Amino acid sequence: MTVDEAARVPVVIVGAGPVGVTAALLLARRGIRSVVLERHRHIYPLPRAVANDDEIHRILQAAGVGEEFTAISRPAGGLRLLDARHRVMAEFRRSQQGHHGYPQSSMFDQPELERVLRDALAKRPECELRGGVEVTGVGPDSAGPVRVTYRDDTGDHELWADAVLGCDGANSLSREAIGGIWEDLHFEERWTVIDAETTGPVRCWEGVDQVCDPERPGTFMRVDDTRYRWEFRLRDGQETVRELVAPWLPASYDGDFEVVRETEYTFRARVADRWRSGRVFLLGDAAHLTPPFVGQGLCSGLRDAHNLTWKLARVLRQGADERLLDTYESERRPHARHVVRLAVIMGWAMTGGQDGAAAIRRRVLSAACRIPGLTERAGRDLSPPLTAGPLVRRGIRRSLAGTMCPQPWVDVDGRPTRLDELLGDSFTILTTADPSPSLTALAQGLGIQTVSVAGLGDDGTLAAWLRAGRADAVLLRPDRVVLDVVPADGRDFTDTAAWASLLHTTRSPHPSPRTAEQSLLRSAAR
């Protein structure tokens, strides 16, 4: 097949929402060019997602917009569960300084986030955004480049890509192209979502309220100084917006109240049965749909981008083994499914049904929330560890494997710096003290950087985290996930690094196992 080189690009991204643009920025950071195709000419102006967590803030930092996001967001206090009379049953507090170096929960306006991402995209020469286009085809799925066809005002066009990222939402053409179908996780409810602006005395706190009322379950939050969001499950009969939001406003209030958006959604719980075919991948809502009860819809999509982009960059730029790309779905699909399941469980526990069993569930929930320490533990990070696999070596004495390391501020030549900025994109052995000569020699031989937390000048966060995990040293992936716990003396490290075969360059047809392993690690560290 002869491909017009003018139409050949490393990566085509279908969809310029937050997931697609973040993926483009993360690829650009690693020198990978992309073309982003988007059917809208401009940013969708109405709010949709309004909350994220500190892990997502860290991913936005990796994409180059961490400080910009800080400027447009505000920390949130957490989650409260209210009964039908709006009395507090439980409170799940969120910290202003989480595991990842940012507030554990933040509120924001999605159009503002998209504007920040688009501005960053425009500054990257590796990225090109083409708006106002309709993607008409993705495929074929073959060993060669992937053909993407699209239509704009000037006619029909085609691109040939080494990889295609389908970030094109719930009605994804990319999912259809790879033959993916939905696995239904059995949750479907119709809700109305109301975004409003008012300077009135709205009764609220600095977090999210979930009303556990079988007659009228609802969710409420303050987004910024004057913008608020309400969500209510629909029922028979018509109610006005003012009737719905009346419990949050004084009875006599007749001041300003502008409805920015009022729309109906059907909340669903679904996960695609396949996320990849050849070099076509699904991300975000194209791969999973979740009810909003734990605020993880957009978060899951950005985790997809963070997981896939470093692996794809190593395959495209450094000739890593194609099997490395298999770990995207094997890691992300169980993780996303767990989060969707959690949202379903929370939804049913807080709002599900009017039968006797539902009433019992609410009473049990209310009683459980009074157990000392339970709400604090439940309010921690909602993102579980990645399951065991080629790039996550779980097992005895490996409790940290599959988790992300903390990100404190560290000292670099007298300048406060976030940990990820110091470590860059390389694999890193992080140790509790100066590494032994044998571990130093091993790391140097394999091209992996070694960093002692004793010399970082942080507040003790990293050392305490390693002690809690009973680890002398850990091997971190470029996405800061712990791949393995490393013996402090380096003993048996290379023997246990079977994962290395995934990342070695495939350009040498018959590398020996030892050569392949060292080639992989040198490549991985660059």
Coordinates of C-alpha atoms in Angstrom, one line a residue:
M1 CA 0.0 0.0 0.0
T2 CA 1.3 3.4 -1.0
V3 CA 0.4 6.2 1.5
D4 CA 0.7 9.8 0.7
E5 CA 3.4 11.1 3.1
A6 CA 1.6 14.4 3.4
A7 CA -1.4 12.5 4.8
R8 CA 0.7 10.4 7.2
V9 CA 0.8 11.3 10.9
P10 CA 2.0 9.5 14.0
V11 CA -1.3 9.8 15.9
V12 CA -4.9 10.9 15.0
I13 CA -7.1 11.7 18.0
V14 CA -10.8 11.7 17.3
G15 CA -12.5 14.2 19.7
A16 CA -11.1 17.4 21.2
G17 CA -12.8 17.2 24.6
P18 CA -10.7 17.2 27.8
V19 CA -9.6 13.6 27.3
G20 CA -8.5 14.0 23.6
V21 CA -6.7 17.3 24.2
T22 CA -4.9 16.0 27.3
A23 CA -3.8 12.9 25.4
A24 CA -2.4 15.2 22.6
L25 CA -0.5 17.3 25.2
L26 CA 0.9 14.2 27.0
L27 CA 2.1 12.8 23.6
A28 CA 3.6 16.2 22.6
R29 CA 5.6 16.2 25.9
R30 CA 7.2 13.0 24.6
G31 CA 7.8 14.4 21.1
I32 CA 4.9 12.6 19.3
R33 CA 3.0 14.6 16.7
S34 CA -0.8 14.3 16.6
V35 CA -3.8 15.7 14.6
V36 CA -6.9 16.2 16.7
L37 CA -10.2 16.0 14.7
E38 CA -13.3 17.7 16.3
R39 CA -16.8 18.2 14.9
H40 CA -17.4 21.4 16.8
R41 CA -15.5 24.6 15.7
H42 CA -15.5 26.1 19.2
I43 CA -15.5 24.9 22.8
Y44 CA -18.9 23.7 23.9
P45 CA -20.0 26.7 26.1
L46 CA -22.2 25.0 28.7
P47 CA -21.0 23.2 31.9
R48 CA -20.8 19.5 32.2
A49 CA -18.1 18.0 34.4
V50 CA -17.6 20.1 37.6
A51 CA -15.4 18.1 39.9
N52 CA -12.1 16.1 39.9
D53 CA -9.6 14.8 42.4
D54 CA -5.9 15.3 43.2
E55 CA -4.7 12.5 40.9
I56 CA -6.4 14.2 38.0
H57 CA -4.8 17.5 39.0
R58 CA -1.5 15.7 38.9
I59 CA -2.2 14.4 35.4
L60 CA -3.0 17.9 34.3
Q61 CA 0.3 18.9 35.7
A62 CA 2.0 16.3 33.5
A63 CA 0.1 17.7 30.5
G64 CA 1.6 21.1 31.3
V65 CA -1.5 22.9 32.7
G66 CA -1.3 22.2 36.5
E67 CA -0.9 25.8 37.6
E68 CA -3.5 27.0 35.1
F69 CA -6.0 24.5 36.5
T70 CA -5.3 25.7 40.0
A71 CA -6.1 29.2 38.9
I72 CA -9.6 28.3 37.6
S73 CA -10.6 25.7 40.3
R74 CA -11.4 25.8 44.0
P75 CA -10.8 23.2 46.7
A76 CA -14.0 21.4 47.8
G77 CA -14.7 20.2 51.3
G78 CA -15.9 16.6 50.4
L79 CA -19.3 14.9 50.4
R80 CA -22.2 15.0 52.8
L81 CA -25.1 12.6 52.9
L82 CA -28.4 14.2 53.8
D83 CA -31.7 12.6 54.7
A84 CA -35.1 13.6 53.2
R85 CA -35.3 16.5 55.6
H86 CA -31.8 17.6 54.7
R87 CA -30.3 16.6 58.0
V88 CA -26.6 15.5 57.8
M89 CA -26.3 11.7 58.1
A90 CA -22.6 11.5 57.3
E91 CA -19.7 13.7 56.2
F92 CA -16.7 12.5 54.1
R93 CA -14.1 15.2 54.4
R94 CA -11.5 15.8 51.7
S95 CA -8.0 17.3 52.5
Q96 CA -6.6 20.5 51.1
Q97 CA -3.4 18.6 50.5
G98 CA -3.8 15.1 49.1
H99 CA -1.5 12.2 48.2
H100 CA -0.7 13.8 44.8
G101 CA 0.2 17.2 46.0
Y102 CA -3.1 19.0 45.4
P103 CA -6.5 19.3 47.1
Q104 CA -8.2 16.0 47.2
S105 CA -11.3 17.4 45.5
S106 CA -11.7 20.5 43.3
M107 CA -14.6 22.2 41.7
F108 CA -14.3 23.8 38.2
D109 CA -16.2 24.9 35.1
Q110 CA -15.6 22.5 32.2
P111 CA -15.6 25.2 29.5
E112 CA -12.8 27.0 31.5
L113 CA -10.8 23.7 31.7
E114 CA -11.2 23.1 28.0
R115 CA -10.1 26.7 27.3
V116 CA -6.9 26.1 29.4
L117 CA -6.3 22.8 27.5
R118 CA -6.9 24.4 24.1
D119 CA -4.6 27.3 24.8
A120 CA -1.8 24.9 25.8
L121 CA -2.5 22.8 22.7
A122 CA -2.1 25.9 20.5
K123 CA 1.4 26.5 21.9
R124 CA 2.7 23.0 21.0
P125 CA 4.1 22.6 17.5
E126 CA 3.6 18.8 17.8
C127 CA -0.2 19.3 17.9
E128 CA -2.7 20.3 15.2
L129 CA -6.4 20.8 16.0
R130 CA -8.9 20.6 13.0
G131 CA -12.3 21.7 14.1
G132 CA -15.6 21.7 12.2
V133 CA -14.9 18.2 10.7
E134 CA -17.0 15.1 10.7
V135 CA -15.0 11.8 11.0
T136 CA -16.6 9.3 8.6
G137 CA -14.4 6.3 9.0
V138 CA -11.7 4.6 11.1
G139 CA -9.9 1.6 9.7
P140 CA -9.1 -0.9 8.4
D141 CA -7.6 -2.6 11.3
S142 CA -4.4 -4.1 9.9
A143 CA -0.7 -4.3 10.6
G144 CA -0.1 -1.2 8.6
P145 CA -1.2 2.4 9.2
V146 CA -4.8 3.1 10.1
R147 CA -6.9 5.1 7.6
V148 CA -9.1 7.9 9.0
T149 CA -11.5 9.7 6.7
Y150 CA -13.3 12.9 7.5
R151 CA -15.3 15.6 5.8
D152 CA -15.2 19.4 6.2
D153 CA -16.4 22.4 4.2
T154 CA -13.9 21.7 1.4
G155 CA -14.8 18.1 0.9
D156 CA -13.6 14.6 1.9
H157 CA -10.1 13.9 3.2
E158 CA -8.0 11.1 4.6
L159 CA -5.2 10.7 7.1
W160 CA -3.0 7.6 7.7
A161 CA -1.9 7.2 11.3
D162 CA 0.4 4.9 13.2
A163 CA -2.2 5.0 16.0
V164 CA -5.8 6.3 16.5
L165 CA -7.2 7.4 19.8
G166 CA -11.0 7.3 19.9
C167 CA -12.0 10.0 22.4
D168 CA -15.3 10.5 20.6
G169 CA -17.8 9.9 23.5
A170 CA -20.6 7.6 24.2
N171 CA -21.8 7.3 20.6
S172 CA -18.3 6.6 19.5
L173 CA -17.6 5.9 15.8
S174 CA -14.2 4.5 16.9
R175 CA -15.9 1.9 19.2
E176 CA -18.1 0.8 16.3
A177 CA -15.0 0.6 14.0
I178 CA -13.3 -1.9 16.3
G179 CA -16.5 -3.9 16.9
G180 CA -16.8 -3.0 20.5
I181 CA -20.1 -3.4 22.3
W182 CA -21.3 -2.3 25.7
E183 CA -21.3 -4.5 28.8
D184 CA -24.3 -3.3 30.8
L185 CA -23.7 -2.9 34.5
H186 CA -27.4 -2.5 35.2
F187 CA -28.0 1.0 36.2
E188 CA -30.2 3.4 34.2
E189 CA -32.0 6.4 35.6
R190 CA -33.3 9.7 34.1
W191 CA -32.2 12.8 35.9
T192 CA -32.4 16.5 35.3
V193 CA -29.3 18.7 35.7
I194 CA -29.7 22.4 36.5
D195 CA -26.8 24.9 36.4
A196 CA -27.8 28.3 37.8
E197 CA -26.2 31.7 38.6
T198 CA -27.3 33.7 41.6
T199 CA -26.0 36.0 44.2
G200 CA -28.7 35.0 46.6
P201 CA -28.1 33.4 50.0
V202 CA -28.0 29.8 48.9
R203 CA -27.7 27.3 51.8
C204 CA -24.6 25.3 51.1
W205 CA -21.2 24.2 52.4
E206 CA -17.8 23.9 50.7
G207 CA -18.5 20.5 49.2
V208 CA -21.2 18.2 47.6
D209 CA -24.5 17.4 49.2
Q210 CA -26.2 14.1 48.3
V211 CA -29.9 13.9 49.3
C212 CA -30.8 10.3 50.2
D213 CA -34.5 10.7 49.7
P214 CA -36.4 7.9 47.8
E215 CA -39.1 10.4 46.8
R216 CA -36.7 13.0 45.5
P217 CA -33.0 12.0 45.5
G218 CA -30.7 14.8 44.5
T219 CA -27.2 16.2 44.4
F220 CA -26.2 19.8 45.0
M221 CA -22.9 21.7 44.9
R222 CA -21.5 25.2 44.7
V223 CA -19.2 25.4 41.6
D224 CA -17.8 28.9 42.1
D225 CA -18.8 32.2 43.8
T226 CA -22.1 32.5 42.1
R227 CA -22.7 29.3 40.1
Y228 CA -24.5 26.2 41.6
R229 CA -25.5 22.8 40.3
W230 CA -28.5 20.7 41.2
E231 CA -29.3 17.2 39.9
F232 CA -32.6 15.5 40.6
R233 CA -34.0 12.1 39.6
L234 CA -37.0 12.6 37.3
R235 CA -40.4 11.4 38.4
D236 CA -43.9 11.7 37.0
G237 CA -45.4 15.2 37.0
Q238 CA -43.9 18.6 36.1
E239 CA -42.0 20.7 38.6
T240 CA -40.4 24.1 38.0
V241 CA -36.8 24.8 38.6
R242 CA -37.7 27.2 41.5
E243 CA -39.8 24.4 43.1
L244 CA -36.9 22.0 42.8
V245 CA -34.3 24.3 44.3
A246 CA -36.6 25.8 46.9
P247 CA -35.1 23.9 49.9
W248 CA -31.8 25.7 49.3
L249 CA -33.2 29.3 49.1
P250 CA -35.1 31.4 51.6
A251 CA -38.8 31.1 51.1
S252 CA -39.2 34.8 50.4
Y253 CA -36.3 35.1 48.0
D254 CA -37.2 36.7 44.7
G255 CA -33.9 38.1 43.6
D256 CA -31.6 37.1 40.7
F257 CA -31.6 33.5 39.6
E258 CA -30.5 32.7 36.1
V259 CA -30.7 29.2 34.8
V260 CA -27.6 28.7 32.7
R261 CA -28.5 25.2 31.6
E262 CA -31.4 22.8 32.3
T263 CA -31.2 19.4 30.6
E264 CA -32.1 15.8 31.1
Y265 CA -29.6 12.9 31.2
T266 CA -30.0 9.2 31.4
F267 CA -27.3 8.0 33.8
R268 CA -25.9 4.7 32.7
A269 CA -23.3 2.2 33.8
R270 CA -21.5 0.6 30.9
V271 CA -18.0 -0.6 30.0
A272 CA -16.9 -1.5 26.4
D273 CA -16.1 -5.2 26.0
R274 CA -12.9 -4.3 24.1
W275 CA -10.8 -1.1 24.2
R276 CA -8.3 -1.9 21.4
S277 CA -8.0 -3.4 18.0
G278 CA -4.6 -3.2 16.4
R279 CA -3.5 0.5 16.7
V280 CA -7.0 1.8 17.4
F281 CA -7.7 2.6 21.1
L282 CA -10.8 3.8 23.0
L283 CA -10.6 6.4 25.8
G284 CA -13.1 8.2 28.0
D285 CA -16.8 7.9 27.4
A286 CA -16.0 5.8 24.3
A287 CA -14.8 3.1 26.6
H288 CA -16.9 3.5 29.8
L289 CA -20.0 5.3 31.1
T290 CA -20.6 5.9 34.8
P291 CA -23.3 7.5 36.9
P292 CA -22.0 10.7 38.6
F293 CA -22.4 9.7 42.2
V294 CA -18.6 9.5 43.0
G295 CA -17.6 12.2 40.5
Q296 CA -15.3 10.0 38.5
G297 CA -16.6 10.2 34.9
L298 CA -14.0 12.7 33.5
C299 CA -11.4 11.5 36.0
S300 CA -11.5 8.0 34.5
G301 CA -11.0 9.3 31.0
L302 CA -8.0 11.4 31.9
R303 CA -6.5 8.3 33.7
D304 CA -6.9 6.5 30.3
A305 CA -4.9 9.1 28.6
H306 CA -2.2 9.1 31.3
N307 CA -1.9 5.3 31.1
L308 CA -1.8 4.9 27.4
T309 CA 0.3 7.9 26.1
W310 CA 3.7 7.0 27.7
K311 CA 3.4 3.4 26.4
L312 CA 2.4 4.5 22.9
A313 CA 5.3 7.0 22.8
R314 CA 7.8 4.2 23.7
V315 CA 6.4 2.0 20.9
L316 CA 6.4 4.8 18.3
R317 CA 9.6 6.5 19.2
Q318 CA 11.8 3.8 20.8
G319 CA 10.6 0.6 19.1
A320 CA 9.3 -1.0 22.3
D321 CA 7.5 -4.3 21.9
E322 CA 3.9 -4.0 20.6
R323 CA 2.8 -6.1 23.5
L324 CA 3.4 -3.1 25.7
L325 CA 0.2 -1.7 24.3
D326 CA -1.8 -4.7 25.5
T327 CA -1.3 -3.5 29.0
Y328 CA -3.4 -0.4 28.4
E329 CA -6.7 -2.3 28.4
S330 CA -5.6 -5.0 30.9
E331 CA -4.8 -2.3 33.4
R332 CA -7.4 0.3 32.7
R333 CA -10.5 -1.8 32.0
P334 CA -10.6 -3.5 35.4
H335 CA -9.9 -0.2 37.1
A336 CA -12.6 1.7 35.3
R337 CA -15.1 -1.1 35.8
H338 CA -14.3 -1.0 39.6
V339 CA -15.0 2.8 39.6
V340 CA -18.2 2.4 37.7
R341 CA -19.4 -0.4 40.1
L342 CA -18.6 1.9 43.0
A343 CA -20.7 4.6 41.5
V344 CA -23.6 2.2 41.0
I345 CA -23.3 0.9 44.6
M346 CA -23.2 4.5 45.9
G347 CA -26.2 5.4 43.7
W348 CA -28.3 2.6 44.9
A349 CA -27.3 3.0 48.5
M350 CA -28.1 6.7 48.5
T351 CA -31.0 7.0 46.1
G352 CA -32.2 3.5 45.0
G353 CA -35.8 2.6 45.2
Q354 CA -38.8 3.0 47.5
D355 CA -39.1 -0.6 48.7
G356 CA -38.5 -1.9 52.2
A357 CA -35.0 -3.1 51.3
A358 CA -34.1 0.4 50.2
A359 CA -35.2 1.8 53.5
I360 CA -33.1 -0.8 55.3
R361 CA -30.1 0.1 53.2
R362 CA -30.4 3.7 54.1
R363 CA -30.7 2.9 57.8
V364 CA -27.6 0.6 57.6
L365 CA -25.7 3.3 55.8
S366 CA -26.6 5.9 58.3
A367 CA -25.6 3.7 61.2
A368 CA -22.3 2.6 59.5
C369 CA -21.4 6.3 59.0
R370 CA -21.3 6.7 62.7
I371 CA -18.6 4.2 63.2
P372 CA -15.4 6.0 64.3
G373 CA -12.9 6.4 61.5
L374 CA -15.1 4.9 58.8
T375 CA -16.0 8.1 57.0
E376 CA -12.3 9.2 57.0
R377 CA -11.2 5.9 55.4
A378 CA -14.1 6.1 52.9
G379 CA -13.2 9.6 51.9
R380 CA -9.7 8.7 50.8
D381 CA -8.5 8.2 47.2
L382 CA -11.3 6.6 45.1
S383 CA -8.7 5.2 42.6
P384 CA -7.8 1.6 43.5
P385 CA -4.4 0.1 42.8
L386 CA -3.9 -1.4 39.3
T387 CA -4.3 -5.1 39.2
A388 CA -1.3 -7.4 38.8
G389 CA 0.1 -7.8 35.3
P390 CA 3.3 -7.4 33.3
L391 CA 3.9 -3.9 34.5
V392 CA 2.6 -4.3 38.1
R393 CA 4.3 -7.0 40.2
R394 CA 1.8 -7.6 43.0
G395 CA 2.4 -10.1 45.8
I396 CA 3.7 -10.6 49.3
R397 CA 5.7 -7.5 50.5
R398 CA 4.5 -5.7 47.4
S399 CA 1.6 -3.7 48.8
L400 CA 2.7 -0.5 47.1
A401 CA 2.8 -2.1 43.6
G402 CA 0.1 -0.7 41.4
T403 CA -0.3 2.5 43.4
M404 CA 1.0 5.9 42.5
C405 CA 3.8 7.4 44.7
P406 CA 3.1 10.6 46.6
Q407 CA 4.1 13.9 45.1
P408 CA 5.5 16.2 47.7
W409 CA 7.5 19.4 47.1
V410 CA 11.2 18.7 47.0
D411 CA 14.3 20.8 47.0
V412 CA 16.3 21.2 43.8
D413 CA 19.3 23.5 44.2
G414 CA 17.4 25.5 46.7
R415 CA 14.3 25.8 44.5
P416 CA 11.0 24.1 45.6
T417 CA 9.9 21.7 42.9
R418 CA 7.2 19.1 42.6
L419 CA 8.5 15.6 42.6
D420 CA 7.3 14.7 39.1
E421 CA 9.0 17.7 37.6
L422 CA 12.3 16.4 39.1
L423 CA 11.9 12.8 38.0
G424 CA 10.8 13.7 34.4
D425 CA 9.7 10.8 32.1
S426 CA 12.2 8.2 33.0
F427 CA 11.9 5.0 35.0
T428 CA 13.2 5.7 38.6
I429 CA 14.4 3.6 41.5
L430 CA 13.3 5.6 44.6
T431 CA 15.2 4.5 47.7
T432 CA 14.9 5.3 51.4
A433 CA 18.6 6.1 51.8
D434 CA 21.7 6.3 49.6
P435 CA 21.6 3.2 47.4
S436 CA 24.1 0.5 47.9
P437 CA 27.0 0.3 45.5
S438 CA 25.5 -2.9 43.9
L439 CA 22.2 -1.2 43.3
T440 CA 23.9 1.9 42.0
A441 CA 26.0 -0.2 39.6
L442 CA 22.9 -2.2 38.5
A443 CA 20.8 1.0 37.8
Q444 CA 23.6 2.6 35.9
G445 CA 24.2 -0.4 33.8
L446 CA 20.5 -0.6 32.9
G447 CA 20.1 3.2 32.4
I448 CA 17.6 3.7 35.2
Q449 CA 18.0 6.8 37.4
T450 CA 18.2 6.2 41.2
V451 CA 17.0 8.9 43.6
S452 CA 17.4 8.8 47.4
V453 CA 14.5 10.4 49.3
A454 CA 17.0 11.4 52.0
G455 CA 18.5 14.0 49.7
L456 CA 15.3 15.5 48.4
G457 CA 14.6 17.8 51.3
D458 CA 10.8 17.0 51.4
D459 CA 8.8 16.9 54.5
G460 CA 9.2 13.2 55.1
T461 CA 6.2 12.2 53.0
L462 CA 8.1 9.8 50.7
A463 CA 10.1 8.1 53.5
A464 CA 6.9 7.6 55.5
W465 CA 5.1 6.2 52.5
L466 CA 7.9 3.7 51.9
R467 CA 8.0 2.7 55.5
A468 CA 4.3 2.2 55.6
G469 CA 4.6 -0.1 52.5
R470 CA 7.6 -1.9 54.1
A471 CA 9.7 -1.1 51.2
D472 CA 13.4 0.0 51.1
A473 CA 13.1 1.0 47.4
V474 CA 10.5 1.0 44.6
L475 CA 10.7 1.0 40.8
L476 CA 8.5 3.7 39.4
R477 CA 7.1 3.8 35.9
P478 CA 7.0 7.0 33.9
D479 CA 3.4 7.5 35.1
R480 CA 4.6 7.3 38.7
V481 CA 2.9 3.9 39.3
V482 CA 5.0 1.5 41.4
L483 CA 6.0 -1.4 39.1
D484 CA 7.9 -3.3 41.8
V485 CA 9.4 -3.2 45.2
V486 CA 13.2 -3.4 44.8
P487 CA 15.5 -5.0 47.3
A488 CA 17.8 -2.3 48.7
D489 CA 21.0 -4.2 47.8
G490 CA 19.7 -4.8 44.2
R491 CA 19.8 -8.6 44.8
D492 CA 17.7 -10.6 42.3
F493 CA 16.3 -7.4 40.8
T494 CA 17.2 -8.3 37.2
D495 CA 16.0 -11.9 37.7
T496 CA 12.6 -10.6 38.8
A497 CA 12.3 -8.1 36.0
A498 CA 10.5 -10.3 33.5
W499 CA 8.4 -7.3 32.6
A500 CA 11.5 -5.9 30.8
S501 CA 10.8 -8.0 27.7
L502 CA 7.8 -5.8 26.9
L503 CA 9.8 -2.6 26.5
H504 CA 12.9 -3.7 24.6
T505 CA 13.4 -2.5 21.1
T506 CA 12.1 -4.8 18.4
R507 CA 14.5 -3.6 15.8
S508 CA 17.0 -6.3 16.6
P509 CA 15.4 -9.6 15.3
H510 CA 16.9 -12.1 17.7
P511 CA 18.1 -10.4 21.0
S512 CA 19.2 -12.7 23.7
P513 CA 17.0 -12.5 26.9
R514 CA 19.8 -10.7 28.8
T515 CA 20.4 -8.2 26.0
A516 CA 16.7 -7.7 25.4
E517 CA 16.2 -6.9 29.1
Q518 CA 19.1 -4.4 29.3
S519 CA 18.0 -2.8 26.0
L520 CA 14.5 -2.4 27.4
L521 CA 15.6 -0.8 30.6
R522 CA 18.0 1.6 28.8
S523 CA 15.2 2.5 26.4
A524 CA 12.7 2.9 29.2
A525 CA 14.9 5.3 31.1
R526 CA 15.5 7.7 28.2

